CSV table of C-alpha atoms in Angstrom, one decimal:
chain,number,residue,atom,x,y,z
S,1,UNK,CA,16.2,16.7,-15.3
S,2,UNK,CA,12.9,17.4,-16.8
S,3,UNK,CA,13.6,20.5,-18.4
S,4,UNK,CA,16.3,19.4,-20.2
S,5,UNK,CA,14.1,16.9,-22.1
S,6,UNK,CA,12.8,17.5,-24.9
S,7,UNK,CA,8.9,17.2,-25.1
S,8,UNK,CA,8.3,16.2,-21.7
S,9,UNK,CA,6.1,18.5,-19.7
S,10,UNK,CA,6.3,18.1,-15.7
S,11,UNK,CA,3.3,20.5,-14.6
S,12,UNK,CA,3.8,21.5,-10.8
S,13,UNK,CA,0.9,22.3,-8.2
S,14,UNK,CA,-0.3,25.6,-8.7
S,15,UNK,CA,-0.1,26.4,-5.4
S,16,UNK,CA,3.4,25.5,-5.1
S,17,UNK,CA,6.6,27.7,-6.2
S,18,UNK,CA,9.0,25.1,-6.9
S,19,UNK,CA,10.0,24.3,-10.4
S,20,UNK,CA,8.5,21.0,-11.8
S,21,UNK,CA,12.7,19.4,-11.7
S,22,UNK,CA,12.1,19.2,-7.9
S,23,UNK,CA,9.1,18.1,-7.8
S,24,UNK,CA,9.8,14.9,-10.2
S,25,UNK,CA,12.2,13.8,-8.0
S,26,UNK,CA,10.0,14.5,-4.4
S,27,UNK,CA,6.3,13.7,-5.3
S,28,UNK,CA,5.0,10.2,-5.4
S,29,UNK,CA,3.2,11.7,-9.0
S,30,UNK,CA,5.2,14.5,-10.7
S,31,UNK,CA,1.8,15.9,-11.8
S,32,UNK,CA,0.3,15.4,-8.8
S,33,UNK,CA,0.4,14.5,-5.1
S,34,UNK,CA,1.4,15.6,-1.9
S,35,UNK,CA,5.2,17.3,-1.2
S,36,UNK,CA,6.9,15.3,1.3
S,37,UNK,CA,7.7,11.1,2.0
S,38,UNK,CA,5.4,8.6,3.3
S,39,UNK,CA,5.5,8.0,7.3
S,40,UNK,CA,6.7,4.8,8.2
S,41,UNK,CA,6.4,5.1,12.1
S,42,UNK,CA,2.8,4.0,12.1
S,43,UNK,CA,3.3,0.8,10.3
S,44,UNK,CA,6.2,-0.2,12.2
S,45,UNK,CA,4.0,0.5,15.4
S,46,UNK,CA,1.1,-1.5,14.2
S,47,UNK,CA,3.7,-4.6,12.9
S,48,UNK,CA,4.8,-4.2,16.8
S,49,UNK,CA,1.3,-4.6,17.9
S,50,UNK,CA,1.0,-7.9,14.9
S,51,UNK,CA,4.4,-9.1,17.0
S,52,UNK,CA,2.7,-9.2,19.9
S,53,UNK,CA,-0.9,-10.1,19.2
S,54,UNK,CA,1.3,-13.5,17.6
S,55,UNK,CA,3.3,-13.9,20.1
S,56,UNK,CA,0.4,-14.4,22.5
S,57,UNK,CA,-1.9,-16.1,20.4
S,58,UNK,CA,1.3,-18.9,19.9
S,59,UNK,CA,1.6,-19.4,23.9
S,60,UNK,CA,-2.1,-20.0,24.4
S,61,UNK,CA,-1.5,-22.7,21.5
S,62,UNK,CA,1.3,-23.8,23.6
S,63,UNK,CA,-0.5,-24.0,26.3
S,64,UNK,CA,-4.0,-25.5,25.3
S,65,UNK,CA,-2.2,-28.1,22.6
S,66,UNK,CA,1.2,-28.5,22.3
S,67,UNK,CA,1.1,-31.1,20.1
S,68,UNK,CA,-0.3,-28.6,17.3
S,69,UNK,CA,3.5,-27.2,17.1
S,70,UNK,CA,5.5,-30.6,17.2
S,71,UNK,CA,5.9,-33.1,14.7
S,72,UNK,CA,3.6,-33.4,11.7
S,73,UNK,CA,1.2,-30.8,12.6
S,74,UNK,CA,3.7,-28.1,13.8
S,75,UNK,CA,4.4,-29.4,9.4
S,76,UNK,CA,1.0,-29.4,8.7
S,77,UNK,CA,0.5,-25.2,10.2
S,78,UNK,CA,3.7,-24.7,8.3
S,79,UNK,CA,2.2,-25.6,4.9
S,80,UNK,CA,-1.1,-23.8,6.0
S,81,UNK,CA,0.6,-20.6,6.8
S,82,UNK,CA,2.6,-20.6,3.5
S,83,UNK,CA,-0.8,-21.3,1.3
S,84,UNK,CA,-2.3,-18.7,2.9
S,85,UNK,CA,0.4,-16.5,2.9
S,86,UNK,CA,0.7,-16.8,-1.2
S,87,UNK,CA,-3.2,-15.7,-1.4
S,88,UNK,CA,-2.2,-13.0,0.9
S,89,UNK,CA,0.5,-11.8,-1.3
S,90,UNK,CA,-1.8,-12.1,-4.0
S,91,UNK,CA,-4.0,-9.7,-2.5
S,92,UNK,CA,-1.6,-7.1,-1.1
S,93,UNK,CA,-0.2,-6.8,-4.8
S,94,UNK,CA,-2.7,-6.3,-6.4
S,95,UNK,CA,-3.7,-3.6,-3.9
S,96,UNK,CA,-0.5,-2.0,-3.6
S,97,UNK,CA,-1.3,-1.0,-7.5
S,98,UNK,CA,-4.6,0.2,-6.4
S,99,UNK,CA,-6.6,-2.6,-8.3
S,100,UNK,CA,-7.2,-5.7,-6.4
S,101,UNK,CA,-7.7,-8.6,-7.9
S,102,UNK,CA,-11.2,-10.4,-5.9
S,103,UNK,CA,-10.9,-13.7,-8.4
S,104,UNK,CA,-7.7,-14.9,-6.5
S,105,UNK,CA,-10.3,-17.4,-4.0
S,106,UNK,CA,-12.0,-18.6,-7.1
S,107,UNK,CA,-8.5,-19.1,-8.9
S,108,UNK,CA,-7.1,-20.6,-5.8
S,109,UNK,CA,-10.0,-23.2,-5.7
S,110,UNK,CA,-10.2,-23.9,-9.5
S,111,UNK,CA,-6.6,-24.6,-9.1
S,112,UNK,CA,-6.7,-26.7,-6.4
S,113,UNK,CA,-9.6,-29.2,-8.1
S,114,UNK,CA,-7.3,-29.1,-10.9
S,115,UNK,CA,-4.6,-30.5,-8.6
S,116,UNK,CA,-6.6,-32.7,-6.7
S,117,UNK,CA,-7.7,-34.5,-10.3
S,118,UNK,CA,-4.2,-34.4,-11.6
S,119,UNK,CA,-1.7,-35.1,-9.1
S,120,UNK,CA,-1.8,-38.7,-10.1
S,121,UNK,CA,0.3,-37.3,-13.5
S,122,UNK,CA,3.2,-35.8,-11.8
S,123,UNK,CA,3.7,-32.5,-10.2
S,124,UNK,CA,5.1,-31.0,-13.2
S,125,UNK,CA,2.8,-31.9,-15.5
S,126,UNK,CA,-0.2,-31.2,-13.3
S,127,UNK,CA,1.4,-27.2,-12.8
S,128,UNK,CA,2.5,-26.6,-16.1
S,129,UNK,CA,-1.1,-26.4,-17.2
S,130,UNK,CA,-2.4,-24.6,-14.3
S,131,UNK,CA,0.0,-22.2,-14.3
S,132,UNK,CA,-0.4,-21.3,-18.3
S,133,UNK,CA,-3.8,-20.7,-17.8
S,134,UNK,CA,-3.3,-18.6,-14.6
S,135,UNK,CA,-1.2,-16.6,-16.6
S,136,UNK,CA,-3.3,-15.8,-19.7
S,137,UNK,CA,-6.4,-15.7,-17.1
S,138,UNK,CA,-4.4,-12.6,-15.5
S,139,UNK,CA,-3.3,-11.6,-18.9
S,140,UNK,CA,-6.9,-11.3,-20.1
S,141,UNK,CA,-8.0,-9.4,-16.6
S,142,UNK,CA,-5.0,-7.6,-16.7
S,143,UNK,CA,-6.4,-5.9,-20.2
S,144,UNK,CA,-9.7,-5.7,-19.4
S,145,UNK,CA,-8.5,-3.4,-16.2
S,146,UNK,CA,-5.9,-0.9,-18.4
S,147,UNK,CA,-7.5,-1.1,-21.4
S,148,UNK,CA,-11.3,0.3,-20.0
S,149,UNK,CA,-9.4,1.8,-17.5
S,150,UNK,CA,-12.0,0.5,-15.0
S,151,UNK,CA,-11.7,-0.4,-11.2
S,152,UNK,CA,-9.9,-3.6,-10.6
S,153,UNK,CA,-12.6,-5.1,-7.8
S,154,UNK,CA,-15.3,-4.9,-10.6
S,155,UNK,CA,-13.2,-6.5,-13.4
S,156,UNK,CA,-12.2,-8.9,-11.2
S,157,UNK,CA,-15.7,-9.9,-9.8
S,158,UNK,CA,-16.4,-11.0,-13.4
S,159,UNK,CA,-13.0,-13.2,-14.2
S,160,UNK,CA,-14.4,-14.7,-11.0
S,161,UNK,CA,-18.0,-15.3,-11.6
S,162,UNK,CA,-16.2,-17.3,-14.7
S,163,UNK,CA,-14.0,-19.2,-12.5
S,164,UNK,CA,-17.0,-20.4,-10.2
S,165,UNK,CA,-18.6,-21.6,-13.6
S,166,UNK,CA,-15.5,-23.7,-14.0
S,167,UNK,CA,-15.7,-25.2,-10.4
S,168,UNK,CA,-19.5,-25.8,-10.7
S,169,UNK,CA,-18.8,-28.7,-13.6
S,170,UNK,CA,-17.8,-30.8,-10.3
S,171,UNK,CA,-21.0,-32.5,-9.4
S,172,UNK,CA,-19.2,-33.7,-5.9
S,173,UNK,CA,-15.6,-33.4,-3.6
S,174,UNK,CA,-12.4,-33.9,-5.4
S,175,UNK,CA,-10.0,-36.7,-3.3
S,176,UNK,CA,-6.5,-35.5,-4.3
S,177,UNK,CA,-4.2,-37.7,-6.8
S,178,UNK,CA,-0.8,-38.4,-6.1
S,179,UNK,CA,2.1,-38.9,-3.5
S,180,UNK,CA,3.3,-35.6,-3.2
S,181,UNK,CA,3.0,-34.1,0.3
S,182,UNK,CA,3.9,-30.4,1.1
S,183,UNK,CA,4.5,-31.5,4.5
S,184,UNK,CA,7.6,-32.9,3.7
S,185,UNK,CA,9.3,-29.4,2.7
S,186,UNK,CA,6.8,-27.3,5.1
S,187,UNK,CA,10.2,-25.4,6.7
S,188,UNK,CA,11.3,-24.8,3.3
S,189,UNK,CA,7.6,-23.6,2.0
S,190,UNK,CA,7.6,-21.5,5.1
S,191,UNK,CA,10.8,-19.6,4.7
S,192,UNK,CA,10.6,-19.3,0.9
S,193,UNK,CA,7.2,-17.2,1.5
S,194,UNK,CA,8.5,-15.7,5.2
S,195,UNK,CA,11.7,-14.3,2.7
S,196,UNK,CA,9.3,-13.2,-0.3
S,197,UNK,CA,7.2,-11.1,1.7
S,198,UNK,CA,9.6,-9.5,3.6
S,199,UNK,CA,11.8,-8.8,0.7
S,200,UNK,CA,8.8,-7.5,-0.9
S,201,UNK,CA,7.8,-5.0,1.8
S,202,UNK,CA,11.7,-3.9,1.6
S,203,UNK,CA,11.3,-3.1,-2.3
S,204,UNK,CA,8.1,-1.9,-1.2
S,205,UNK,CA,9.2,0.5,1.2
S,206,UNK,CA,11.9,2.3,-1.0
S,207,UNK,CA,10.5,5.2,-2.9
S,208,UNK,CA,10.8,4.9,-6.2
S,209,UNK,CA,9.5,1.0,-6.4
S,210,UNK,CA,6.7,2.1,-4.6
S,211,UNK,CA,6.1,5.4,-6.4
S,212,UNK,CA,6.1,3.0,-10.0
S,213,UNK,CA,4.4,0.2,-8.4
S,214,UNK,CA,1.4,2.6,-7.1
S,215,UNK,CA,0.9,4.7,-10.2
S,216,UNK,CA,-2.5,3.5,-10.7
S,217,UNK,CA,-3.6,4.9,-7.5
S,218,UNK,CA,-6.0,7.9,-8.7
S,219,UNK,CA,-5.3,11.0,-7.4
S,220,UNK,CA,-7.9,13.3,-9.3
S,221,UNK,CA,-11.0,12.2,-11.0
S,222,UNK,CA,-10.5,8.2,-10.7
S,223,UNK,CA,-11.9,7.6,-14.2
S,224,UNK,CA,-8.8,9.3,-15.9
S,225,UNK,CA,-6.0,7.5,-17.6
S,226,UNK,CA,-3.0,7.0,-15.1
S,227,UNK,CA,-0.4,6.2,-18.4
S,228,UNK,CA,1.2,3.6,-20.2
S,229,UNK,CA,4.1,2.8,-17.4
S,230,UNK,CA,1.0,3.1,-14.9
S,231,UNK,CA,-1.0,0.3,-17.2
S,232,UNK,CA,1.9,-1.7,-17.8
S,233,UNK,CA,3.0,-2.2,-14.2
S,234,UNK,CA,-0.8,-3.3,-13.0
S,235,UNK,CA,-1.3,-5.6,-15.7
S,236,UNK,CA,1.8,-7.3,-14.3
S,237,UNK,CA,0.4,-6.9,-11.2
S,238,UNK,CA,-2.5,-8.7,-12.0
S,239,UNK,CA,-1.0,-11.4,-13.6
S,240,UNK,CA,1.5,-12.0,-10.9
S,241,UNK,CA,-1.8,-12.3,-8.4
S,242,UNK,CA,-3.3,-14.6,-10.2
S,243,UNK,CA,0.1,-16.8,-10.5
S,244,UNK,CA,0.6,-16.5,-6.8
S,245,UNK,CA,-3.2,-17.7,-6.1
S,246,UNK,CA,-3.0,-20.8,-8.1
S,247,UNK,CA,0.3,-21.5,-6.4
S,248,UNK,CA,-1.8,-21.0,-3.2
S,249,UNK,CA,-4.5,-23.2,-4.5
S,250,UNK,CA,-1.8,-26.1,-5.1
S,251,UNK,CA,-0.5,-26.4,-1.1
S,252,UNK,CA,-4.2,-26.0,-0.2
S,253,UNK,CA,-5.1,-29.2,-1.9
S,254,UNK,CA,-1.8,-31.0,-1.3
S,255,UNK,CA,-2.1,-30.3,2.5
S,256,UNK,CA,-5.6,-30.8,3.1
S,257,UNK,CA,-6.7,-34.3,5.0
S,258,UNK,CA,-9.6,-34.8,2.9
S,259,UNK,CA,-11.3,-34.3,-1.0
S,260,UNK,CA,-11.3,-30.4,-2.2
S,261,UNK,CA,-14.9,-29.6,-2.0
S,262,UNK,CA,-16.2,-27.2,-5.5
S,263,UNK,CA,-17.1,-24.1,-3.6
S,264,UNK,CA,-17.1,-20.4,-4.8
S,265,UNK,CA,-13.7,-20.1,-3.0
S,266,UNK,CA,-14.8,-16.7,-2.9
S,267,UNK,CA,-14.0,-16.7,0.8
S,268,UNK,CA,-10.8,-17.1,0.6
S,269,UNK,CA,-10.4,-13.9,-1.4
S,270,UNK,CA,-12.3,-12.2,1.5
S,271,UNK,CA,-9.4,-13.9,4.4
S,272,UNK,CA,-6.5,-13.5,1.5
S,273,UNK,CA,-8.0,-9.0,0.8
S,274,UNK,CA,-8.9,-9.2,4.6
S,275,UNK,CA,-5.0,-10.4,5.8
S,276,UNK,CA,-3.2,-8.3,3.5
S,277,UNK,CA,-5.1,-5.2,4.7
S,278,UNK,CA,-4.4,-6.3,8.4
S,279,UNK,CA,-0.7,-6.6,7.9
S,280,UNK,CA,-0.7,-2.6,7.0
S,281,UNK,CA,-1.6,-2.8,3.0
S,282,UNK,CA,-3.4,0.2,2.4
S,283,UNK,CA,-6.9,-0.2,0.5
S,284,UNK,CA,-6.4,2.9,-1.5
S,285,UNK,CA,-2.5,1.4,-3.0
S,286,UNK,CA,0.7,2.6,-2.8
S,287,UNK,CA,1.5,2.3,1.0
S,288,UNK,CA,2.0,-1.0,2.9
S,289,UNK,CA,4.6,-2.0,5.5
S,290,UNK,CA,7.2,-4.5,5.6
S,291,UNK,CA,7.0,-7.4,8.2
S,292,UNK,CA,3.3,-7.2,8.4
S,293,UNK,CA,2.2,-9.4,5.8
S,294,UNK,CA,4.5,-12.6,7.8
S,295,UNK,CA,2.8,-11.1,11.4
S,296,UNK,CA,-1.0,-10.9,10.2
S,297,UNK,CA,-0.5,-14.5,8.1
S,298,UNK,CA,0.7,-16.3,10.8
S,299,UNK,CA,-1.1,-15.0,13.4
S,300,UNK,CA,-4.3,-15.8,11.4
S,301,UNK,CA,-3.3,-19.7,11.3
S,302,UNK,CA,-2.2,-19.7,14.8
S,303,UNK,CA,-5.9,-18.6,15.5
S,304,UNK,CA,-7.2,-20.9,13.4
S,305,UNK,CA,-5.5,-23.9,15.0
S,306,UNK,CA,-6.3,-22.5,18.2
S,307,UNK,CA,-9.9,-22.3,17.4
S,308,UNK,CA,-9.7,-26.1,16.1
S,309,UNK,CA,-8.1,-27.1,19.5
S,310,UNK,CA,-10.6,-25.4,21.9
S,311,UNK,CA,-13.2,-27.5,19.6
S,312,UNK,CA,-15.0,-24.5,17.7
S,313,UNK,CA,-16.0,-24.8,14.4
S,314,UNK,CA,-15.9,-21.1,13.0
S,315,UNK,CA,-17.2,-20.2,9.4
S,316,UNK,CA,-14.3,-18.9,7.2
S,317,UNK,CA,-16.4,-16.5,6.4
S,318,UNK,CA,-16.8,-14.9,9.6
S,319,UNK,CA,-13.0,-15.0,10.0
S,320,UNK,CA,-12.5,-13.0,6.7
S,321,UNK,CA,-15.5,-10.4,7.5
S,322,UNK,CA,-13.5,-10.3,11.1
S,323,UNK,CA,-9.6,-9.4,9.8
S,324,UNK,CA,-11.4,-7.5,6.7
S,325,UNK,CA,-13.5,-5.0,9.4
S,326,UNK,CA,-10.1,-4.8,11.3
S,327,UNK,CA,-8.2,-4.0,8.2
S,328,UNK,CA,-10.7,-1.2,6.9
S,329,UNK,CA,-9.6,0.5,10.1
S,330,UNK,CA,-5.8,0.0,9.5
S,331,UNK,CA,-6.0,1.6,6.1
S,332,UNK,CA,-7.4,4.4,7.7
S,333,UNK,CA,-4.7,4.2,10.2
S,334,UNK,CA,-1.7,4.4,7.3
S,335,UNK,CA,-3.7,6.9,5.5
S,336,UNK,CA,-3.7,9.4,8.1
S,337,UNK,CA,-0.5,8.8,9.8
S,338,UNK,CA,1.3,7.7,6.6
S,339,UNK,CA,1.0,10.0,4.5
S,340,UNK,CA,3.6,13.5,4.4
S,341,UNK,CA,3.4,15.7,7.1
S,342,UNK,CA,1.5,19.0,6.0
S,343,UNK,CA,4.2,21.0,7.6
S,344,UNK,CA,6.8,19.7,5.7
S,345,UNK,CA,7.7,22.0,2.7
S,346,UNK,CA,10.5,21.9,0.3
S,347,UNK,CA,13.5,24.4,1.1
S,348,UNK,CA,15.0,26.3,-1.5
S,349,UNK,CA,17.6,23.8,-3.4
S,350,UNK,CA,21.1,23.6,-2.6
S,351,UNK,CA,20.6,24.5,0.9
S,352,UNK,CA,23.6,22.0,2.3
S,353,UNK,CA,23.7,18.4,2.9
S,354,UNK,CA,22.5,18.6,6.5
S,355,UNK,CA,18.4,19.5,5.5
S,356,UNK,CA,18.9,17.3,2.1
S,357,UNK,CA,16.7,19.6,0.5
S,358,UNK,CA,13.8,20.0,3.2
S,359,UNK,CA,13.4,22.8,5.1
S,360,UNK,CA,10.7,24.0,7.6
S,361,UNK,CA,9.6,27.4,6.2
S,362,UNK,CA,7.6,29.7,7.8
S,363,UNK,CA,5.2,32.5,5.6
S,364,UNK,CA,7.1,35.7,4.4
S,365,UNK,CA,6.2,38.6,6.5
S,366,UNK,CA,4.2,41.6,4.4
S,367,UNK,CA,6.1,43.5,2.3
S,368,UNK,CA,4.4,46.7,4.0
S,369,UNK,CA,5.0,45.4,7.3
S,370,UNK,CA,7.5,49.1,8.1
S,371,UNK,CA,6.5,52.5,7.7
S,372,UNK,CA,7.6,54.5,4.6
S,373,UNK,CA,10.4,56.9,5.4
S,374,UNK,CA,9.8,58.7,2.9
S,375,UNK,CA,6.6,60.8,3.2
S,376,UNK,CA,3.7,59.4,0.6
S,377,UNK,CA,3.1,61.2,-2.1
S,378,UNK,CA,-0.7,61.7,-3.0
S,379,UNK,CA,-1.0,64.5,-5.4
S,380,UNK,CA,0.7,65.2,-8.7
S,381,UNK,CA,3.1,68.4,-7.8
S,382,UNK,CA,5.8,69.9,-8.7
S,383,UNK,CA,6.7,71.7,-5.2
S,384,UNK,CA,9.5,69.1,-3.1
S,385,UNK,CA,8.3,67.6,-0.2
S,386,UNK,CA,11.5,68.4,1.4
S,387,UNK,CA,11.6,71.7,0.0
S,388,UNK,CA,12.4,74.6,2.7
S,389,UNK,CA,8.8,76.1,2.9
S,390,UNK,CA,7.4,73.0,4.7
S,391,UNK,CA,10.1,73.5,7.9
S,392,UNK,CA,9.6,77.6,7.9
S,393,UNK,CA,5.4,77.2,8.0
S,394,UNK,CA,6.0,77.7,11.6
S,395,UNK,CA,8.2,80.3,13.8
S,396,UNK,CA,11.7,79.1,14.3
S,397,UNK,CA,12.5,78.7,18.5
S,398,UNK,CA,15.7,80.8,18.0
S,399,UNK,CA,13.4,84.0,16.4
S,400,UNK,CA,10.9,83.6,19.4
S,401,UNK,CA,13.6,83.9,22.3
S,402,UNK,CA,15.2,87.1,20.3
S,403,UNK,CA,12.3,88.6,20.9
């Protein structure tokens, strides 16, 4: 427990009564925070509501082209759904540790023009590359974020200003190298990122993964320190976004029908922040739901492709600013229905298995809520207030009727 270490100092609230050993093993921070667990009926409504916002959006696909779900192009959505998916990841790691990476479009891009040239070499020894510079790219954002101690969107605006200069050296589009063609293992592609994110919002979901993987979150003044295991976790954070965008980057390019064109890519981070905050991620870190990031990614596609079959040509832009609006309000969403319930108060330990610990409590009544029996004493005497000269001040009953 934490009084039995030596050194280690668990401070509690100070409007709280319970000793800093329960509070270390109930509070998201030990120093700080709220008592009590994180909801998780309002994410498993709103993933019900993604269920069925998907479920329709797939039947008027049906319905208007079926074709866009058979054959190579039911292949094709596949391998769309799992590139976007990875950026989506991306994104809803990095926020879960409260400091999202923005460069994850621009790495996805750079990545994908690196592809696009290289393909012709070998799929191996076109990644190996990419993927040593994603990870000392993340490495070197990663520090930048934990060493300052500054906010993740701004670090990362800058690793991606750098990226853009990378892209810019491309005077034209890119046609892709190679034979290899995602399309080929799309059900495989789909599943292995279907089975990542939901294993990831399981992990997610238990409480202490999700206590150590939102450490960073601030819960006083934001420009204080969080740490060391609060650094060290975000910087792997960081770096695993970056990885997962430059694997994202990859299927874009392999799947796409013609050259990668050198944009800012910064769009795609604004879809990738955008999706993961519609499947439930909160903007703030730390809370996110399980099935939501599968729901919001595919439905996304689904809308896409629907978009492409009624013939309109929408700006990915305005489909990022769209799901990034709508997830501004589900953050709000998880933040007020997610977080403990501010009746919920910890009972006093070892009250049985049946509570585990939790107990709704009710404020102790006034000590003076009675009467004194005992008459109040408000001068110093030395005469008893029971003494017999108080009951004779007037005339007994029996000594009037003698009379």
């Amino acid at each position: 427990m934490g009084y039995d270490e030596t050194g280690r100092i668990v401070p509690a609230e100070p409007s709280s009564a319970v000793p800093a050993s329960v509070l270390e093993h109930v509070f998201d921070d030990p120093a700080h925070g709220e008592p009590g667990r994180d909801g998780v009926a309002v994410h498993v409504i709103w993933e019900f509501l993604l269920l069925a916002g998907l479920a329709t959006m797939t039947w008027l696909l049906w319905r208007d082209n079926p074709d866009a779900l058979r054959g190579g192009r039911l292949d094709s959505l596949l391998v769309d759904v799992a590139a976007l998916g990875l950026l989506a990841l991306a994104a809803g790691l990095s926020l879960r540790a409260a400091a999202v990476n923005l460069a994850i479009g621009p790495v996805a891009l750079a990545a994908a023009l690196h592809f696009a040239e290289q393909g012709d070499r070998g799929v191996r020894e076109a990644l190996l590359p990419a993927l040593v510079v994603a990870v000392l790219g993340g490495l070197a954002l990663a520090l930048a974020v934990v060493v300052l101690h500054v906010p993740g969107w701004a670090a990362s605006l800058a690793a991606a200003a750098g990226v853009i200069v990378y892209i810019e050296r491309r005077t034209g589009p890119v046609t892709a190298q190679g034979g290899y063609d995602p399309r080929d293992t799309a059900l495989y592609l789909f599943v292995g990122f279907a089975a990542v994110a939901v294993l990831g919002g399981l992990f997610g979901a238990m409480k202490p993964v999700r206590r150590l993987i939102g450490r960073f979150r601030p819960v006083a003044d934001p420009a204080r320190r969080r740490g060391g295991v609060a650094a060290t976790v975000t910087a792997l954070a960081l770096v695993g976004s970056t990885v997962l965008a430059m694997l994202g980057g990859v299927l874009l390019a392999a799947n796409g029908d013609g050259p990668v064109l050198p944009r800012t890519g910064l769009d795609w981070s604004v879809l990738a922040v955008g999706t993961a905050m519609l499947a439930g991620t909160s903007a703030y870190g730390r809370r996110g739901g399980v099935f939501g990031t599968l729901f919001a990614v595919t439905l996304v596609e689904v809308f896409l492709s629907w978009s492409t079959a009624q013939g309109w040509t929408i700006s990915r832009w305005a489909v990022g600013g769209a799901v990034l609006g709508v997830g501004l309000l589900v953050t709000r969403l998880v933040e007020t229905f997610g977080r403990p319930r501010p009746g919920m108060e910890l009972g006093p330990a070892g009250d049985g298995t049946i509570t585990s610990g939790w107990a709704l409590t009710k404020p102790p009544e006034p000590a003076d809520a009675w009467p004194s029996v005992l008459p109040v004493r408000t001068t110093d005497t030395t005469v008893d207030a029971w003494e017999a000269p108080r009951w004779e001040s007037a005339p007994r009953r029996w000594d009037a009727d003698d009379r």
